[in-house]
C-alpha positions as a printed NumPy array, in Angstrom:
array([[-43.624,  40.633,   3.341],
       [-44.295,  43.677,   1.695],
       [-45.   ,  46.981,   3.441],
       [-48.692,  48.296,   4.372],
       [-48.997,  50.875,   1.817],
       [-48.297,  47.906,  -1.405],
       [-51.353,  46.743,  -2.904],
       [-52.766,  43.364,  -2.528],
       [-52.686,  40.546,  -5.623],
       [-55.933,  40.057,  -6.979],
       [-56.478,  37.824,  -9.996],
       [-59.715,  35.14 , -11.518],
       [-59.726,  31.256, -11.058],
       [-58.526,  29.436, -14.348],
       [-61.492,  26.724, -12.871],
       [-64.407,  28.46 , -11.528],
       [-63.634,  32.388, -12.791],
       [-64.369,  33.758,  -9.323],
       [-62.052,  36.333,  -7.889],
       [-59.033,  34.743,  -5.689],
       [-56.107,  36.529,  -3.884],
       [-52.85 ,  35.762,  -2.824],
       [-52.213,  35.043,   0.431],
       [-48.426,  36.426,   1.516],
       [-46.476,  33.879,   3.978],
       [-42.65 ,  34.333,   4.921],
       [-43.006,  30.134,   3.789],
       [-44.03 ,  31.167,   0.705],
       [-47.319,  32.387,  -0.261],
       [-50.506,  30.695,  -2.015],
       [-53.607,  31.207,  -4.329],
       [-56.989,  31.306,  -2.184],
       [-61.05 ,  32.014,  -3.144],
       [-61.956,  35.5  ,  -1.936],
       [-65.013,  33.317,  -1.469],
       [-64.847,  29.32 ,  -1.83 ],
       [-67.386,  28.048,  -4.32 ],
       [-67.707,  25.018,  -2.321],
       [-66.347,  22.924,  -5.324],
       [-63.245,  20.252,  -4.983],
       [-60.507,  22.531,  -6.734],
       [-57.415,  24.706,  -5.656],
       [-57.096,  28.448,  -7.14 ],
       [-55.095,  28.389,  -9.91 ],
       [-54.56 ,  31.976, -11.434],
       [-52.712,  33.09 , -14.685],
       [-50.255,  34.844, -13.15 ],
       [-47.575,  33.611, -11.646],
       [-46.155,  35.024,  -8.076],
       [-42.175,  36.018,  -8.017],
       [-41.071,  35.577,  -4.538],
       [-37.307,  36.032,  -3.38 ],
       [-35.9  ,  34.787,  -0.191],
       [-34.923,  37.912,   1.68 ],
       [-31.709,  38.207,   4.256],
       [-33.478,  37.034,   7.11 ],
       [-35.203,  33.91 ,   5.451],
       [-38.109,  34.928,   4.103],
       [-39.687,  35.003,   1.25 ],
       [-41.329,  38.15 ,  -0.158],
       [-42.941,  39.377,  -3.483],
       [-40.329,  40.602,  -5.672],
       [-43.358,  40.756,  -8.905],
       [-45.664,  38.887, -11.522],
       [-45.758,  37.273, -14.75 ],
       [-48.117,  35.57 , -17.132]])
């Protein structure tokens, strides 16, 4: 996980356009509505997450990418 002074991932749905965030898990991390609009649909951003598995297991954010 990255340390307390990185900056969280912000980004807009591709199917609603509201503002979503990624959520950082040493599983492996996911897309989620700041705010759900109540509508059947996952967040799905642009940009695409770079995660890395680090030396005890983990993953963590290594970046993005379009």
């Amino acid at each position: 996980m990255r340390d307390a002074d990185s900056h969280p991932i912000f980004s807009r749905c591709r199917a609603c356009t509201n503002r979503i965030h990624w959520v950082e898990c040493p599983t492996g991390g996911w897309w989620t509505h700041d705010e759900h609009p109540g509508e059947e649909h996952d967040a799905v951003s642009p940009l695409r997450v770079l995660e890395e598995i680090d030396n005890s297991g983990n993953y963590v954010v290594v970046g993005t990418t379009i």
